[in-house]
Amino acid sequence: MTETNIPPVTDHSIKRLRRSRTDRKLTGVCAGIGEYFDVDPNIVRIAAVLGAFFTGGTLILAYLAAALLIPES
């Protein structure tokens, strides 16, 4: 048998998308996305507002769905 050098999976190595409880403006979705992708949450918020404007409000529905589906941290 050959031995593999695969490290064990721990809870600290798994990234989970969660809504933020501490850095929230409305529901914490943009802050949670920012934390997940290691991006400043303000950039995500600006992108969400611009995206809502350019998609005719469709992104607002996606934001509301994310607020319902993504659990809090």
CSV table of N, CA, C and O in Angstrom, one decimal:
chain,number,residue,atom,x,y,z
A,1,MET,N,0.8,-1.2,0.0
A,1,MET,CA,0.0,0.0,0.0
A,1,MET,C,0.9,1.3,0.0
A,1,MET,O,1.9,1.3,0.6
A,2,THR,N,0.4,2.3,-0.7
A,2,THR,CA,1.1,3.5,-0.7
A,2,THR,C,0.4,4.5,0.3
A,2,THR,O,-0.8,4.4,0.5
A,3,GLU,N,1.2,5.3,0.9
A,3,GLU,CA,0.7,6.3,1.8
A,3,GLU,C,0.5,7.6,1.2
A,3,GLU,O,1.4,8.1,0.5
A,4,THR,N,-0.6,8.3,1.4
A,4,THR,CA,-0.8,9.6,0.8
A,4,THR,C,-0.6,10.6,1.9
A,4,THR,O,-0.9,10.4,3.0
A,5,ASN,N,-0.2,11.8,1.5
A,5,ASN,CA,0.0,12.9,2.4
A,5,ASN,C,-1.1,13.9,2.3
A,5,ASN,O,-0.8,15.1,2.1
A,6,ILE,N,-2.3,13.5,2.5
A,6,ILE,CA,-3.4,14.4,2.4
A,6,ILE,C,-3.7,14.8,3.9
A,6,ILE,O,-4.0,14.0,4.7
A,7,PRO,N,-3.7,16.1,4.1
A,7,PRO,CA,-4.0,16.6,5.5
A,7,PRO,C,-5.5,16.4,5.8
A,7,PRO,O,-6.4,16.4,4.9
A,8,PRO,N,-5.8,16.1,7.1
A,8,PRO,CA,-7.2,15.9,7.5
A,8,PRO,C,-8.0,17.3,7.3
A,8,PRO,O,-7.4,18.3,7.5
A,9,VAL,N,-9.2,17.1,7.0
A,9,VAL,CA,-10.1,18.3,6.9
A,9,VAL,C,-10.5,18.7,8.3
A,9,VAL,O,-11.1,17.9,9.0
A,10,THR,N,-10.3,20.0,8.6
A,10,THR,CA,-10.8,20.5,9.9
A,10,THR,C,-11.9,21.6,9.6
A,10,THR,O,-12.0,22.1,8.5
A,11,ASP,N,-12.6,21.9,10.6
A,11,ASP,CA,-13.6,23.0,10.4
A,11,ASP,C,-13.0,24.3,10.1
A,11,ASP,O,-13.7,25.2,9.5
A,12,HIS,N,-11.8,24.6,10.4
A,12,HIS,CA,-11.2,25.8,10.2
A,12,HIS,C,-10.8,26.0,8.7
A,12,HIS,O,-10.5,27.1,8.3
A,13,SER,N,-10.6,24.9,8.0
A,13,SER,CA,-10.2,25.0,6.6
A,13,SER,C,-11.4,25.1,5.6
A,13,SER,O,-11.1,25.4,4.4
A,14,ILE,N,-12.6,25.0,6.1
A,14,ILE,CA,-13.8,25.1,5.2
A,14,ILE,C,-14.4,26.5,5.3
A,14,ILE,O,-14.7,26.9,6.4
A,15,LYS,N,-14.5,27.1,4.1
A,15,LYS,CA,-15.1,28.4,4.1
A,15,LYS,C,-16.6,28.3,3.9
A,15,LYS,O,-17.1,27.4,3.2
A,16,ARG,N,-17.4,29.0,4.7
A,16,ARG,CA,-18.8,28.9,4.6
A,16,ARG,C,-19.4,30.3,4.4
A,16,ARG,O,-18.9,31.3,5.0
A,17,LEU,N,-20.3,30.4,3.5
A,17,LEU,CA,-21.0,31.7,3.2
A,17,LEU,C,-22.0,31.9,4.3
A,17,LEU,O,-22.9,31.2,4.5
A,18,ARG,N,-21.8,33.0,5.1
A,18,ARG,CA,-22.8,33.4,6.2
A,18,ARG,C,-23.1,34.8,6.1
A,18,ARG,O,-22.2,35.6,5.7
A,19,ARG,N,-24.3,35.2,6.5
A,19,ARG,CA,-24.6,36.6,6.7
A,19,ARG,C,-23.9,37.2,8.0
A,19,ARG,O,-23.8,36.5,9.0
A,20,SER,N,-23.4,38.4,7.9
A,20,SER,CA,-22.7,38.9,9.0
A,20,SER,C,-23.6,39.5,10.1
A,20,SER,O,-24.7,40.1,9.7
A,21,ARG,N,-23.3,39.2,11.3
A,21,ARG,CA,-24.1,39.8,12.4
A,21,ARG,C,-23.5,41.1,12.9
A,21,ARG,O,-24.2,42.0,13.4
A,22,THR,N,-22.2,41.3,12.7
A,22,THR,CA,-21.6,42.5,13.2
A,22,THR,C,-21.4,43.7,12.2
A,22,THR,O,-21.6,44.8,12.6
A,23,ASP,N,-21.2,43.4,11.0
A,23,ASP,CA,-21.0,44.4,9.9
A,23,ASP,C,-22.1,44.4,9.0
A,23,ASP,O,-22.0,44.1,7.8
A,24,ARG,N,-23.3,44.7,9.5
A,24,ARG,CA,-24.5,44.7,8.6
A,24,ARG,C,-25.1,46.1,8.5
A,24,ARG,O,-25.0,46.9,9.4
A,25,LYS,N,-25.6,46.4,7.3
A,25,LYS,CA,-26.4,47.6,7.1
A,25,LYS,C,-27.9,47.3,7.0
A,25,LYS,O,-28.7,47.9,7.6
A,26,LEU,N,-28.2,46.3,6.2
A,26,LEU,CA,-29.6,45.8,6.2
A,26,LEU,C,-29.7,44.4,6.8
A,26,LEU,O,-30.2,44.2,7.9
A,27,THR,N,-29.3,43.4,6.0
A,27,THR,CA,-29.4,42.0,6.5
A,27,THR,C,-28.1,41.3,6.6
A,27,THR,O,-28.0,40.2,7.1
A,28,GLY,N,-27.0,41.9,6.2
A,28,GLY,CA,-25.6,41.3,6.4
A,28,GLY,C,-25.2,40.5,5.2
A,28,GLY,O,-24.2,39.8,5.3
A,29,VAL,N,-26.0,40.5,4.1
A,29,VAL,CA,-25.6,39.7,2.9
A,29,VAL,C,-24.3,40.2,2.3
A,29,VAL,O,-23.4,39.4,2.0
A,30,CYS,N,-24.2,41.5,2.0
A,30,CYS,CA,-23.0,42.0,1.4
A,30,CYS,C,-21.8,41.9,2.2
A,30,CYS,O,-20.7,41.6,1.7
A,31,ALA,N,-21.9,42.0,3.5
A,31,ALA,CA,-20.8,41.8,4.4
A,31,ALA,C,-20.4,40.4,4.4
A,31,ALA,O,-19.2,40.1,4.5
A,32,GLY,N,-21.3,39.5,4.4
A,32,GLY,CA,-21.0,38.0,4.4
A,32,GLY,C,-20.3,37.6,3.1
A,32,GLY,O,-19.4,36.9,3.1
A,33,ILE,N,-20.8,38.2,2.0
A,33,ILE,CA,-20.1,37.9,0.7
A,33,ILE,C,-18.7,38.5,0.7
A,33,ILE,O,-17.8,37.9,0.2
A,34,GLY,N,-18.5,39.7,1.2
A,34,GLY,CA,-17.2,40.3,1.3
A,34,GLY,C,-16.3,39.5,2.2
A,34,GLY,O,-15.1,39.3,1.8
A,35,GLU,N,-16.7,39.0,3.3
A,35,GLU,CA,-15.9,38.1,4.1
A,35,GLU,C,-15.5,36.8,3.4
A,35,GLU,O,-14.4,36.4,3.5
A,36,TYR,N,-16.5,36.3,2.7
A,36,TYR,CA,-16.2,35.0,2.0
A,36,TYR,C,-15.2,35.1,1.0
A,36,TYR,O,-14.3,34.3,0.8
A,37,PHE,N,-15.2,36.2,0.2
A,37,PHE,CA,-14.3,36.4,-0.9
A,37,PHE,C,-13.1,37.3,-0.5
A,37,PHE,O,-12.3,37.7,-1.4
A,38,ASP,N,-13.0,37.6,0.7
A,38,ASP,CA,-11.9,38.5,1.2
A,38,ASP,C,-11.8,39.8,0.5
A,38,ASP,O,-10.8,40.3,0.0
A,39,VAL,N,-13.0,40.5,0.4
A,39,VAL,CA,-13.1,41.7,-0.3
A,39,VAL,C,-13.8,42.7,0.7
A,39,VAL,O,-14.5,42.3,1.6
A,40,ASP,N,-13.4,44.0,0.6
A,40,ASP,CA,-14.1,45.0,1.5
A,40,ASP,C,-15.6,45.0,1.3
A,40,ASP,O,-16.0,45.1,0.1
A,41,PRO,N,-16.4,44.8,2.3
A,41,PRO,CA,-17.8,44.8,2.2
A,41,PRO,C,-18.4,46.0,1.5
A,41,PRO,O,-19.4,46.0,0.8
A,42,ASN,N,-17.7,47.2,1.7
A,42,ASN,CA,-18.2,48.4,1.0
A,42,ASN,C,-18.2,48.3,-0.5
A,42,ASN,O,-19.0,48.8,-1.2
A,43,ILE,N,-17.2,47.6,-1.0
A,43,ILE,CA,-17.1,47.4,-2.5
A,43,ILE,C,-18.2,46.5,-2.9
A,43,ILE,O,-18.8,46.7,-4.0
A,44,VAL,N,-18.5,45.5,-2.1
A,44,VAL,CA,-19.7,44.6,-2.5
A,44,VAL,C,-21.0,45.4,-2.4
A,44,VAL,O,-21.8,45.2,-3.3
A,45,ARG,N,-21.1,46.2,-1.5
A,45,ARG,CA,-22.3,47.1,-1.4
A,45,ARG,C,-22.5,48.0,-2.6
A,45,ARG,O,-23.6,48.1,-3.1
A,46,ILE,N,-21.4,48.6,-3.0
A,46,ILE,CA,-21.4,49.5,-4.1
A,46,ILE,C,-21.8,48.7,-5.4
A,46,ILE,O,-22.6,49.1,-6.2
A,47,ALA,N,-21.2,47.5,-5.5
A,47,ALA,CA,-21.5,46.7,-6.7
A,47,ALA,C,-22.9,46.2,-6.7
A,47,ALA,O,-23.6,46.1,-7.7
A,48,ALA,N,-23.5,46.0,-5.5
A,48,ALA,CA,-24.9,45.6,-5.4
A,48,ALA,C,-25.8,46.7,-5.8
A,48,ALA,O,-26.8,46.5,-6.5
A,49,VAL,N,-25.5,47.9,-5.4
A,49,VAL,CA,-26.4,49.0,-5.8
A,49,VAL,C,-26.3,49.3,-7.3
A,49,VAL,O,-27.3,49.5,-7.9
A,50,LEU,N,-25.1,49.3,-7.8
A,50,LEU,CA,-24.9,49.5,-9.3
A,50,LEU,C,-25.6,48.3,-10.0
A,50,LEU,O,-26.2,48.6,-11.1
A,51,GLY,N,-25.4,47.1,-9.5
A,51,GLY,CA,-26.0,46.0,-10.2
A,51,GLY,C,-27.5,46.1,-10.2
A,51,GLY,O,-28.2,45.7,-11.1
A,52,ALA,N,-28.1,46.5,-9.1
A,52,ALA,CA,-29.6,46.7,-9.0
A,52,ALA,C,-30.0,47.7,-10.0
A,52,ALA,O,-31.1,47.6,-10.6
A,53,PHE,N,-29.3,48.8,-10.1
A,53,PHE,CA,-29.6,49.9,-11.1
A,53,PHE,C,-29.6,49.3,-12.5
A,53,PHE,O,-30.5,49.6,-13.3
A,54,PHE,N,-28.5,48.7,-12.9
A,54,PHE,CA,-28.3,48.2,-14.3
A,54,PHE,C,-29.1,47.0,-14.6
A,54,PHE,O,-29.3,46.7,-15.8
A,55,THR,N,-29.6,46.2,-13.7
A,55,THR,CA,-30.4,45.1,-14.0
A,55,THR,C,-31.9,45.4,-13.9
A,55,THR,O,-32.7,44.5,-14.0
A,56,GLY,N,-32.2,46.6,-13.6
A,56,GLY,CA,-33.6,47.0,-13.5
A,56,GLY,C,-34.3,46.5,-12.3
A,56,GLY,O,-35.5,46.2,-12.3
A,57,GLY,N,-33.5,46.2,-11.2
A,57,GLY,CA,-34.1,45.8,-10.0
A,57,GLY,C,-34.1,44.3,-9.8
A,57,GLY,O,-34.5,43.8,-8.7
A,58,THR,N,-33.6,43.5,-10.8
A,58,THR,CA,-33.6,42.1,-10.7
A,58,THR,C,-32.6,41.6,-9.6
A,58,THR,O,-32.9,40.7,-8.8
A,59,LEU,N,-31.6,42.4,-9.4
A,59,LEU,CA,-30.6,42.0,-8.3
A,59,LEU,C,-31.2,42.2,-6.9
A,59,LEU,O,-30.8,41.5,-6.0
A,60,ILE,N,-32.2,43.0,-6.8
A,60,ILE,CA,-32.9,43.2,-5.5
A,60,ILE,C,-33.6,41.9,-5.1
A,60,ILE,O,-33.6,41.5,-4.0
A,61,LEU,N,-34.2,41.2,-6.1
A,61,LEU,CA,-34.8,39.9,-5.8
A,61,LEU,C,-33.8,38.9,-5.4
A,61,LEU,O,-34.0,38.1,-4.5
A,62,ALA,N,-32.6,38.9,-6.0
A,62,ALA,CA,-31.6,38.0,-5.7
A,62,ALA,C,-31.1,38.3,-4.3
A,62,ALA,O,-30.8,37.4,-3.5
A,63,TYR,N,-31.0,39.6,-3.9
A,63,TYR,CA,-30.5,40.0,-2.6
A,63,TYR,C,-31.5,39.5,-1.5
A,63,TYR,O,-31.1,39.0,-0.5
A,64,LEU,N,-32.8,39.7,-1.8
A,64,LEU,CA,-33.9,39.2,-0.8
A,64,LEU,C,-33.8,37.7,-0.7
A,64,LEU,O,-34.0,37.2,0.4
A,65,ALA,N,-33.6,37.0,-1.8
A,65,ALA,CA,-33.5,35.5,-1.7
A,65,ALA,C,-32.3,35.1,-0.9
A,65,ALA,O,-32.4,34.2,-0.1
A,66,ALA,N,-31.2,35.8,-1.1
A,66,ALA,CA,-30.0,35.5,-0.3
A,66,ALA,C,-30.2,35.8,1.2
A,66,ALA,O,-29.7,35.1,2.0
A,67,ALA,N,-30.9,36.9,1.5
A,67,ALA,CA,-31.2,37.2,2.9
A,67,ALA,C,-32.0,36.1,3.5
A,67,ALA,O,-31.9,35.8,4.7
A,68,LEU,N,-32.9,35.4,2.8
A,68,LEU,CA,-33.7,34.3,3.3
A,68,LEU,C,-32.9,33.0,3.4
A,68,LEU,O,-33.2,32.2,4.3
A,69,LEU,N,-32.1,32.8,2.4
A,69,LEU,CA,-31.4,31.5,2.3
A,69,LEU,C,-30.1,31.3,3.0
A,69,LEU,O,-29.7,30.3,3.4
A,70,ILE,N,-29.3,32.4,3.1
A,70,ILE,CA,-28.0,32.4,3.7
A,70,ILE,C,-28.1,32.5,5.2
A,70,ILE,O,-28.7,33.4,5.7
A,71,PRO,N,-27.6,31.5,6.0
A,71,PRO,CA,-27.8,31.6,7.4
A,71,PRO,C,-26.8,32.6,8.0
A,71,PRO,O,-25.9,33.0,7.4
A,72,GLU,N,-27.2,33.1,9.2
A,72,GLU,CA,-26.4,34.1,10.0
A,72,GLU,C,-25.2,33.4,10.6
A,72,GLU,O,-25.2,32.2,10.8
A,73,SER,N,-24.1,34.1,10.8
A,73,SER,CA,-22.9,33.6,11.4
A,73,SER,C,-23.1,33.5,12.9
A,73,SER,O,-23.9,34.1,13.5
